[in-house]
PDB file of C-alpha atoms (C1' of nucleotides) in Angstrom:
ATOM      1  CA  UNK A   1     -18.045  -9.351   6.337  1.00  0.00           C
ATOM      2  CA  UNK A   2     -16.347 -11.491   9.072  1.00  0.00           C
ATOM      3  CA  UNK A   3     -15.499 -15.071   7.862  1.00  0.00           C
ATOM      4  CA  UNK A   4     -17.412 -17.789   9.596  1.00  0.00           C
ATOM      5  CA  UNK A   5     -16.245 -20.727  11.276  1.00  0.00           C
ATOM      6  CA  UNK A   6     -17.007 -22.908   8.363  1.00  0.00           C
ATOM      7  CA  UNK A   7     -14.351 -21.086   6.154  1.00  0.00           C
ATOM      8  CA  UNK A   8     -11.666 -22.538   8.647  1.00  0.00           C
ATOM      9  CA  UNK A   9     -12.912 -25.856   9.141  1.00  0.00           C
ATOM     10  CA  UNK A  10     -11.857 -26.971   5.731  1.00  0.00           C
ATOM     11  CA  UNK A  11      -8.718 -28.664   3.843  1.00  0.00           C
ATOM     12  CA  UNK A  12      -5.614 -26.358   4.944  1.00  0.00           C
ATOM     13  CA  UNK A  13      -4.496 -26.023   1.483  1.00  0.00           C
ATOM     14  CA  UNK A  14      -7.710 -24.662   0.384  1.00  0.00           C
ATOM     15  CA  UNK A  15      -7.874 -22.504   3.114  1.00  0.00           C
ATOM     16  CA  UNK A  16      -4.532 -21.075   2.671  1.00  0.00           C
ATOM     17  CA  UNK A  17      -5.342 -20.396  -1.155  1.00  0.00           C
ATOM     18  CA  UNK A  18      -8.564 -18.890  -0.258  1.00  0.00           C
ATOM     19  CA  UNK A  19      -7.253 -16.504   2.606  1.00  0.00           C
ATOM     20  CA  UNK A  20      -5.369 -14.597  -0.184  1.00  0.00           C
ATOM     21  CA  UNK A  21      -7.198 -11.371  -0.884  1.00  0.00           C
ATOM     22  CA  UNK A  22      -9.254 -11.561   2.568  1.00  0.00           C
ATOM     23  CA  UNK A  23      -8.722  -8.714   4.874  1.00  0.00           C
ATOM     24  CA  UNK A  24      -6.726  -9.006   8.284  1.00  0.00           C
ATOM     25  CA  UNK A  25      -8.018  -6.724  10.955  1.00  0.00           C
ATOM     26  CA  UNK A  26      -6.676  -5.702  14.421  1.00  0.00           C
ATOM     27  CA  UNK A  27      -8.931  -3.259  16.281  1.00  0.00           C
ATOM     28  CA  UNK A  28      -6.479  -1.959  18.919  1.00  0.00           C
ATOM     29  CA  UNK A  29      -8.959   0.301  20.744  1.00  0.00           C
ATOM     30  CA  UNK A  30     -11.980   2.121  19.858  1.00  0.00           C
ATOM     31  CA  UNK A  31     -10.242   4.773  17.555  1.00  0.00           C
ATOM     32  CA  UNK A  32      -7.538   2.707  15.900  1.00  0.00           C
ATOM     33  CA  UNK A  33      -8.144  -0.304  13.471  1.00  0.00           C
ATOM     34  CA  UNK A  34      -5.179  -1.789  11.619  1.00  0.00           C
ATOM     35  CA  UNK A  35      -6.230  -3.438   8.455  1.00  0.00           C
ATOM     36  CA  UNK A  36      -4.443  -5.371   5.455  1.00  0.00           C
ATOM     37  CA  UNK A  37      -5.075  -7.546   2.441  1.00  0.00           C
ATOM     38  CA  UNK A  38      -3.507 -10.730   2.765  1.00  0.00           C
ATOM     39  CA  UNK A  39      -1.072 -11.493  -0.082  1.00  0.00           C
ATOM     40  CA  UNK A  40       1.121 -14.283   0.874  1.00  0.00           C
ATOM     41  CA  UNK A  41       0.279 -17.427   2.943  1.00  0.00           C
ATOM     42  CA  UNK A  42       1.919 -21.068   3.587  1.00  0.00           C
ATOM     43  CA  UNK A  43      -0.101 -24.069   4.590  1.00  0.00           C
ATOM     44  CA  UNK A  44       1.525 -26.294   7.582  1.00  0.00           C
ATOM     45  CA  UNK A  45      -0.193 -29.612   7.256  1.00  0.00           C
ATOM     46  CA  UNK A  46      -0.230 -31.069  10.756  1.00  0.00           C
ATOM     47  CA  UNK A  47       0.901 -34.563  11.973  1.00  0.00           C
ATOM     48  CA  UNK A  48       2.265 -35.738   8.507  1.00  0.00           C
ATOM     49  CA  UNK A  49       4.292 -32.774   7.757  1.00  0.00           C
ATOM     50  CA  UNK A  50       7.738 -32.710   8.897  1.00  0.00           C
ATOM     51  CA  UNK A  51       8.000 -28.840   8.800  1.00  0.00           C
ATOM     52  CA  UNK A  52       4.993 -28.247  10.825  1.00  0.00           C
ATOM     53  CA  UNK A  53       5.397 -27.994  14.726  1.00  0.00           C
ATOM     54  CA  UNK A  54       2.824 -30.632  15.291  1.00  0.00           C
ATOM     55  CA  UNK A  55       4.512 -33.057  12.985  1.00  0.00           C
ATOM     56  CA  UNK A  56       3.920 -36.531  14.646  1.00  0.00           C
ATOM     57  CA  UNK A  57       1.545 -35.118  17.037  1.00  0.00           C
ATOM     58  CA  UNK A  58       4.146 -33.214  18.783  1.00  0.00           C
ATOM     59  CA  UNK A  59       2.308 -30.990  21.303  1.00  0.00           C
ATOM     60  CA  UNK A  60       3.783 -28.431  23.633  1.00  0.00           C
ATOM     61  CA  UNK A  61       3.109 -25.284  25.517  1.00  0.00           C
ATOM     62  CA  UNK A  62       4.181 -23.395  22.382  1.00  0.00           C
ATOM     63  CA  UNK A  63       2.071 -25.147  19.841  1.00  0.00           C
ATOM     64  CA  UNK A  64      -0.986 -25.808  22.168  1.00  0.00           C
ATOM     65  CA  UNK A  65      -3.141 -23.593  19.922  1.00  0.00           C
ATOM     66  CA  UNK A  66      -2.810 -25.627  17.072  1.00  0.00           C
ATOM     67  CA  UNK A  67      -5.113 -28.014  18.665  1.00  0.00           C
ATOM     68  CA  UNK A  68      -7.938 -25.720  18.663  1.00  0.00           C
ATOM     69  CA  UNK A  69     -10.476 -25.644  16.128  1.00  0.00           C
ATOM     70  CA  UNK A  70     -10.004 -23.857  12.681  1.00  0.00           C
ATOM     71  CA  UNK A  71     -10.441 -19.861  13.160  1.00  0.00           C
ATOM     72  CA  UNK A  72      -8.249 -19.560  16.139  1.00  0.00           C
ATOM     73  CA  UNK A  73      -5.020 -17.838  16.228  1.00  0.00           C
ATOM     74  CA  UNK A  74      -1.697 -19.558  16.918  1.00  0.00           C
ATOM     75  CA  UNK A  75       0.966 -17.240  17.307  1.00  0.00           C
ATOM     76  CA  UNK A  76       4.532 -18.234  18.400  1.00  0.00           C
ATOM     77  CA  UNK A  77       8.024 -16.692  19.086  1.00  0.00           C
ATOM     78  CA  UNK A  78      10.615 -17.379  16.581  1.00  0.00           C
ATOM     79  CA  UNK A  79      14.497 -16.867  16.903  1.00  0.00           C
ATOM     80  CA  UNK A  80      13.858 -15.297  20.328  1.00  0.00           C
ATOM     81  CA  UNK A  81      12.918 -11.883  18.574  1.00  0.00           C
ATOM     82  CA  UNK A  82       9.928 -12.227  16.147  1.00  0.00           C
ATOM     83  CA  UNK A  83       6.456 -13.734  16.410  1.00  0.00           C
ATOM     84  CA  UNK A  84       4.714 -15.433  13.517  1.00  0.00           C
ATOM     85  CA  UNK A  85       0.583 -15.496  12.950  1.00  0.00           C
ATOM     86  CA  UNK A  86      -1.015 -18.525  11.946  1.00  0.00           C
ATOM     87  CA  UNK A  87      -4.553 -19.484  11.506  1.00  0.00           C
ATOM     88  CA  UNK A  88      -5.571 -22.551  12.734  1.00  0.00           C
ATOM     89  CA  UNK A  89      -7.575 -24.919  10.263  1.00  0.00           C
ATOM     90  CA  UNK A  90      -9.368 -28.129  10.477  1.00  0.00           C
ATOM     91  CA  UNK A  91     -11.405 -29.492  13.382  1.00  0.00           C
ATOM     92  CA  UNK A  92     -10.120 -29.732  16.919  1.00  0.00           C
ATOM     93  CA  UNK A  93      -7.064 -31.923  17.473  1.00  0.00           C
ATOM     94  CA  UNK A  94      -6.295 -31.686  13.985  1.00  0.00           C
ATOM     95  CA  UNK A  95      -3.354 -29.396  14.469  1.00  0.00           C
ATOM     96  CA  UNK A  96      -2.744 -27.821  11.082  1.00  0.00           C
ATOM     97  CA  UNK A  97      -2.616 -23.925  10.349  1.00  0.00           C
ATOM     98  CA  UNK A  98      -1.900 -21.250   7.792  1.00  0.00           C
ATOM     99  CA  UNK A  99       0.951 -18.943   8.148  1.00  0.00           C
ATOM    100  CA  UNK A 100       0.340 -15.266   7.250  1.00  0.00           C
ATOM    101  CA  UNK A 101       3.396 -14.120   5.603  1.00  0.00           C
ATOM    102  CA  UNK A 102       2.718 -10.815   4.084  1.00  0.00           C
ATOM    103  CA  UNK A 103      -0.112  -8.258   3.755  1.00  0.00           C
ATOM    104  CA  UNK A 104      -0.833  -5.147   2.061  1.00  0.00           C
ATOM    105  CA  UNK A 105      -1.615  -2.344   4.500  1.00  0.00           C
ATOM    106  CA  UNK A 106      -4.809  -0.521   3.952  1.00  0.00           C
ATOM    107  CA  UNK A 107      -5.619   1.208   7.230  1.00  0.00           C
ATOM    108  CA  UNK A 108      -3.595   2.634  10.117  1.00  0.00           C
ATOM    109  CA  UNK A 109      -0.464   2.627   8.042  1.00  0.00           C
ATOM    110  CA  UNK A 110       0.802   5.585  10.459  1.00  0.00           C
ATOM    111  CA  UNK A 111       0.227   3.334  13.292  1.00  0.00           C
ATOM    112  CA  UNK A 112       2.070   0.501  11.822  1.00  0.00           C
ATOM    113  CA  UNK A 113       4.909   2.696  11.169  1.00  0.00           C
ATOM    114  CA  UNK A 114       5.247   3.178  14.865  1.00  0.00           C
ATOM    115  CA  UNK A 115       4.948  -0.061  15.631  1.00  0.00           C
ATOM    116  CA  UNK A 116       7.418  -1.327  13.328  1.00  0.00           C
ATOM    117  CA  UNK A 117       9.936   0.745  14.973  1.00  0.00           C
ATOM    118  CA  UNK A 118       9.675  -1.062  18.421  1.00  0.00           C
ATOM    119  CA  UNK A 119      11.857  -3.709  17.103  1.00  0.00           C
ATOM    120  CA  UNK A 120      15.679  -3.667  18.072  1.00  0.00           C
ATOM    121  CA  UNK A 121      17.059  -3.613  14.864  1.00  0.00           C
ATOM    122  CA  UNK A 122      14.536  -1.025  13.471  1.00  0.00           C
ATOM    123  CA  UNK A 123      15.257   1.127  16.374  1.00  0.00           C
ATOM    124  CA  UNK A 124      16.230   4.301  14.742  1.00  0.00           C
ATOM    125  CA  UNK A 125      15.979   3.263  10.971  1.00  0.00           C
ATOM    126  CA  UNK A 126      14.168   5.516   8.432  1.00  0.00           C
ATOM    127  CA  UNK A 127      10.507   5.062   7.605  1.00  0.00           C
ATOM    128  CA  UNK A 128       9.774   2.144   5.884  1.00  0.00           C
ATOM    129  CA  UNK A 129       8.224   2.269   2.134  1.00  0.00           C
ATOM    130  CA  UNK A 130       4.460   0.838   2.413  1.00  0.00           C
ATOM    131  CA  UNK A 131       5.595  -2.075   0.662  1.00  0.00           C
ATOM    132  CA  UNK A 132       8.148  -2.970   3.527  1.00  0.00           C
ATOM    133  CA  UNK A 133       5.800  -2.518   6.374  1.00  0.00           C
ATOM    134  CA  UNK A 134       4.260  -6.036   6.641  1.00  0.00           C
ATOM    135  CA  UNK A 135       6.181  -8.073   3.657  1.00  0.00           C
ATOM    136  CA  UNK A 136       7.247 -10.851   6.049  1.00  0.00           C
ATOM    137  CA  UNK A 137       5.810 -12.954   9.012  1.00  0.00           C
ATOM    138  CA  UNK A 138       8.010 -11.356  11.609  1.00  0.00           C
ATOM    139  CA  UNK A 139       7.537  -7.881  10.092  1.00  0.00           C
ATOM    140  CA  UNK A 140       3.619  -8.059   9.807  1.00  0.00           C
ATOM    141  CA  UNK A 141       3.204  -9.102  13.541  1.00  0.00           C
ATOM    142  CA  UNK A 142       5.270  -6.208  14.550  1.00  0.00           C
ATOM    143  CA  UNK A 143       3.547  -3.738  12.186  1.00  0.00           C
ATOM    144  CA  UNK A 144       0.125  -5.199  13.652  1.00  0.00           C
ATOM    145  CA  UNK A 145       1.019  -5.324  17.183  1.00  0.00           C
ATOM    146  CA  UNK A 146       0.674  -9.009  17.588  1.00  0.00           C
ATOM    147  CA  UNK A 147       2.474 -11.315  19.983  1.00  0.00           C
ATOM    148  CA  UNK A 148       2.089 -14.185  22.334  1.00  0.00           C
ATOM    149  CA  UNK A 149      -0.601 -12.169  24.099  1.00  0.00           C
ATOM    150  CA  UNK A 150      -2.719 -12.783  20.943  1.00  0.00           C
ATOM    151  CA  UNK A 151      -2.155 -16.652  20.740  1.00  0.00           C
ATOM    152  CA  UNK A 152      -5.031 -18.768  21.062  1.00  0.00           C
ATOM    153  CA  UNK A 153      -7.518 -16.044  20.151  1.00  0.00           C
ATOM    154  CA  UNK A 154     -10.936 -16.892  18.454  1.00  0.00           C
ATOM    155  CA  UNK A 155     -10.980 -14.997  15.309  1.00  0.00           C
ATOM    156  CA  UNK A 156     -15.011 -14.937  15.381  1.00  0.00           C
ATOM    157  CA  UNK A 157     -14.280 -12.468  18.147  1.00  0.00           C
ATOM    158  CA  UNK A 158     -13.936  -8.819  17.868  1.00  0.00           C
ATOM    159  CA  UNK A 159     -10.089  -7.964  18.618  1.00  0.00           C
ATOM    160  CA  UNK A 160      -8.545  -9.739  15.773  1.00  0.00           C
ATOM    161  CA  UNK A 161     -10.409 -11.306  12.904  1.00  0.00           C
ATOM    162  CA  UNK A 162     -10.594 -11.873   9.070  1.00  0.00           C
ATOM    163  CA  UNK A 163     -13.338 -10.591   6.630  1.00  0.00           C
ATOM    164  CA  UNK A 164     -13.813 -10.898   2.882  1.00  0.00           C
ATOM    165  CA  UNK A 165     -12.560  -8.179   0.642  1.00  0.00           C
ATOM    166  CA  UNK A 166     -15.472  -6.421  -0.179  1.00  0.00           C
ATOM    167  CA  UNK A 167     -15.342  -3.056   1.442  1.00  0.00           C
ATOM    168  CA  UNK A 168     -16.003  -0.159  -1.125  1.00  0.00           C
ATOM    169  CA  UNK A 169     -13.928   3.152  -0.496  1.00  0.00           C
ATOM    170  CA  UNK A 170     -10.571   1.745   0.453  1.00  0.00           C
ATOM    171  CA  UNK A 171      -7.576   0.995  -1.776  1.00  0.00           C
ATOM    172  CA  UNK A 172      -8.142  -1.886  -4.427  1.00  0.00           C
ATOM    173  CA  UNK A 173      -5.408  -4.422  -3.814  1.00  0.00           C
ATOM    174  CA  UNK A 174      -2.752  -4.054  -6.328  1.00  0.00           C
ATOM    175  CA  UNK A 175      -2.613  -8.023  -6.952  1.00  0.00           C
ATOM    176  CA  UNK A 176      -4.538 -10.801  -8.564  1.00  0.00           C
ATOM    177  CA  UNK A 177      -2.189 -13.559  -9.908  1.00  0.00           C
ATOM    178  CA  UNK A 178      -2.208 -16.612  -7.805  1.00  0.00           C
ATOM    179  CA  UNK A 179       1.436 -18.220  -7.657  1.00  0.00           C
ATOM    180  CA  UNK A 180       2.785 -21.272  -5.782  1.00  0.00           C
ATOM    181  CA  UNK A 181       6.120 -22.085  -4.669  1.00  0.00           C
ATOM    182  CA  UNK A 182       8.099 -24.124  -1.982  1.00  0.00           C
ATOM    183  CA  UNK A 183       7.624 -22.465   1.672  1.00  0.00           C
ATOM    184  CA  UNK A 184      10.183 -19.990   2.867  1.00  0.00           C
ATOM    185  CA  UNK A 185      12.664 -21.172   5.541  1.00  0.00           C
ATOM    186  CA  UNK A 186      11.649 -25.033   5.442  1.00  0.00           C
ATOM    187  CA  UNK A 187      14.513 -27.637   5.101  1.00  0.00           C
ATOM    188  CA  UNK A 188      14.462 -31.367   5.221  1.00  0.00           C
ATOM    189  CA  UNK A 189      12.052 -33.750   3.395  1.00  0.00           C
ATOM    190  CA  UNK A 190       9.034 -31.332   2.872  1.00  0.00           C
ATOM    191  CA  UNK A 191      11.289 -28.249   1.971  1.00  0.00           C
ATOM    192  CA  UNK A 192      10.243 -28.819  -1.757  1.00  0.00           C
ATOM    193  CA  UNK A 193       6.462 -28.926  -1.472  1.00  0.00           C
ATOM    194  CA  UNK A 194       4.685 -26.067  -3.270  1.00  0.00           C
ATOM    195  CA  UNK A 195       2.539 -25.120  -0.070  1.00  0.00           C
ATOM    196  CA  UNK A 196       3.373 -21.186  -0.358  1.00  0.00           C
ATOM    197  CA  UNK A 197       0.614 -19.037  -1.876  1.00  0.00           C
ATOM    198  CA  UNK A 198       1.040 -15.652  -3.144  1.00  0.00           C
ATOM    199  CA  UNK A 199      -0.202 -12.898  -5.586  1.00  0.00           C
ATOM    200  CA  UNK A 200       2.758 -12.895  -7.722  1.00  0.00           C
ATOM    201  CA  UNK A 201       2.257  -9.301  -8.996  1.00  0.00           C
ATOM    202  CA  UNK A 202       1.867  -7.854  -5.582  1.00  0.00           C
ATOM    203  CA  UNK A 203       4.595  -5.581  -4.432  1.00  0.00           C
ATOM    204  CA  UNK A 204       3.763  -6.475  -0.900  1.00  0.00           C
ATOM    205  CA  UNK A 205       4.943  -9.996  -0.980  1.00  0.00           C
ATOM    206  CA  UNK A 206       8.079 -11.104   1.093  1.00  0.00           C
ATOM    207  CA  UNK A 207       9.934 -12.293  -2.098  1.00  0.00           C
ATOM    208  CA  UNK A 208       9.772 -11.539  -5.694  1.00  0.00           C
ATOM    209  CA  UNK A 209       8.871 -14.628  -7.745  1.00  0.00           C
ATOM    210  CA  UNK A 210      11.776 -16.408  -8.931  1.00  0.00           C
ATOM    211  CA  UNK A 211      11.978 -15.061 -12.505  1.00  0.00           C
ATOM    212  CA  UNK A 212      14.394 -16.836 -15.323  1.00  0.00           C
ATOM    213  CA  UNK A 213      16.349 -14.731 -17.119  1.00  0.00           C
ATOM    214  CA  UNK A 214      15.374 -14.490 -20.879  1.00  0.00           C
ATOM    215  CA  UNK A 215      17.542 -15.873 -23.476  1.00  0.00           C
ATOM    216  CA  UNK A 216      19.191 -12.596 -23.810  1.00  0.00           C
ATOM    217  CA  UNK A 217      21.689 -11.946 -21.044  1.00  0.00           C
ATOM    218  CA  UNK A 218      23.011  -8.395 -22.162  1.00  0.00           C
ATOM    219  CA  UNK A 219      22.375  -6.893 -18.895  1.00  0.00           C
ATOM    220  CA  UNK A 220      25.608  -6.299 -16.891  1.00  0.00           C
ATOM    221  CA  UNK A 221      26.270  -7.432 -13.488  1.00  0.00           C
ATOM    222  CA  UNK A 222      23.084  -8.338 -12.587  1.00  0.00           C
ATOM    223  CA  UNK A 223      22.682 -10.060  -9.123  1.00  0.00           C
ATOM    224  CA  UNK A 224      22.520 -13.859  -9.388  1.00  0.00           C
ATOM    225  CA  UNK A 225      18.915 -14.617  -9.440  1.00  0.00           C
ATOM    226  CA  UNK A 226      17.960 -17.607  -6.908  1.00  0.00           C
ATOM    227  CA  UNK A 227      17.067 -19.769  -9.958  1.00  0.00           C
TER     228      UNK A 227
ATOM    229  C1'  DA B   1      22.741 -27.634  33.603  1.00  0.00           C
ATOM    230  C1'  DT B   2      24.418 -26.834  29.166  1.00  0.00           C
ATOM    231  C1'  DG B   3      24.210 -26.640  23.969  1.00  0.00           C
ATOM    232  C1'  DA B   4      22.220 -26.500  19.633  1.00  0.00           C
ATOM    233  C1'  DC B   5      18.580 -24.585  16.745  1.00  0.00           C
ATOM    234  C1'  DG B   6      14.689 -22.346  14.308  1.00  0.00           C
ATOM    235  C1'  DA B   7       8.123 -21.240   9.568  1.00  0.00           C
ATOM    236  C1'  DT B   8      13.423 -14.189  10.652  1.00  0.00           C
ATOM    237  C1'  DT B   9      15.099  -9.605  10.007  1.00  0.00           C
ATOM    238  C1'  DT B  10      18.594  -6.735   9.783  1.00  0.00           C
ATOM    239  C1'  DA B  11      23.142  -4.663   9.166  1.00  0.00           C
ATOM    240  C1'  DC B  12      27.215  -5.196   7.039  1.00  0.00           C
ATOM    241  C1'  DT B  13      31.556  -7.095   3.727  1.00  0.00           C
TER     242       DT B  13
ATOM    243  C1'  DG C   1      26.898 -12.932  -0.002  1.00  0.00           C
ATOM    244  C1'  DT C   2      27.368 -13.788   5.601  1.00  0.00           C
ATOM    245  C1'  DA C   3      26.640 -12.784  10.614  1.00  0.00           C
ATOM    246  C1'  DA C   4      24.291 -11.100  14.746  1.00  0.00           C
ATOM    247  C1'  DA C   5      20.761 -10.630  17.636  1.00  0.00           C
ATOM    248  C1'  DT C   6      17.977 -13.511  21.587  1.00  0.00           C
ATOM    249  C1'  DC C   7      15.030 -17.044  23.948  1.00  0.00           C
ATOM    250  C1'  DG C   8      11.726 -21.268  24.304  1.00  0.00           C
ATOM    251  C1'  DT C   9      12.064 -25.799  23.289  1.00  0.00           C
ATOM    252  C1'  DC C  10      14.517 -29.902  22.989  1.00  0.00           C
ATOM    253  C1'  DA C  11      18.436 -33.502  23.317  1.00  0.00           C
ATOM    254  C1'  DT C  12      22.090 -34.795  26.122  1.00  0.00           C
ATOM    255  C1'  DA C  13      24.703 -35.375  30.830  1.00  0.00           C
TER     256       DA C  13
END
DNA sequence: ATGACGATTTACT
DNA sequence: GTAAATCGTCATA
């Protein structure tokens, strides 16, 4: 069942949290549909959030879509190479959004593999394991064939949209534990806000939860854990 | 006009 | 761990 407008017209943090477990769908054509379960999101809180593209009301050609009502897409090019998919939240002219950072692929996986190969760096690489197809915002957009052409789309439409995780017969998402962390790749005054949401037991997230080594440190030469 | 840089990913030391 | 790839946007001239 497709998420209605009212789902998106709410507090961005709430929407970011509740998007976990929902289904992202891109209908490529009548015969091919790409689907994944959202397992990782980040909230970007608009004019008051130094990490947000619309901080202090900043408005440009790039982020114009953020000013649309909740339930539209905001897709932008990053590092000149990759795209990031956001879901706009709140009312018109309240430019907040949720970044979709990772999904668990559940339908159209073969097609996703092909789409991933289009990136320059992936040109001739081996096939990705399923957990690596869409475990990052740039990878996700590649796998789902999402680019600037999909910026400003109404997700109430039938091209790209989100639904409840209800359907029967597909794989059960291998995740459930909700965790928070600071947002990835954010620097500056807002870098420590816990606005990243993810299923900590999902193998499909972009980064493993920071784990504290137990008191025993008998393991040899382990890579340094972030923290 | 020119230069710095980014909500990233990949390859390589 | 570090660096490269690549381009729209912004600051400076």
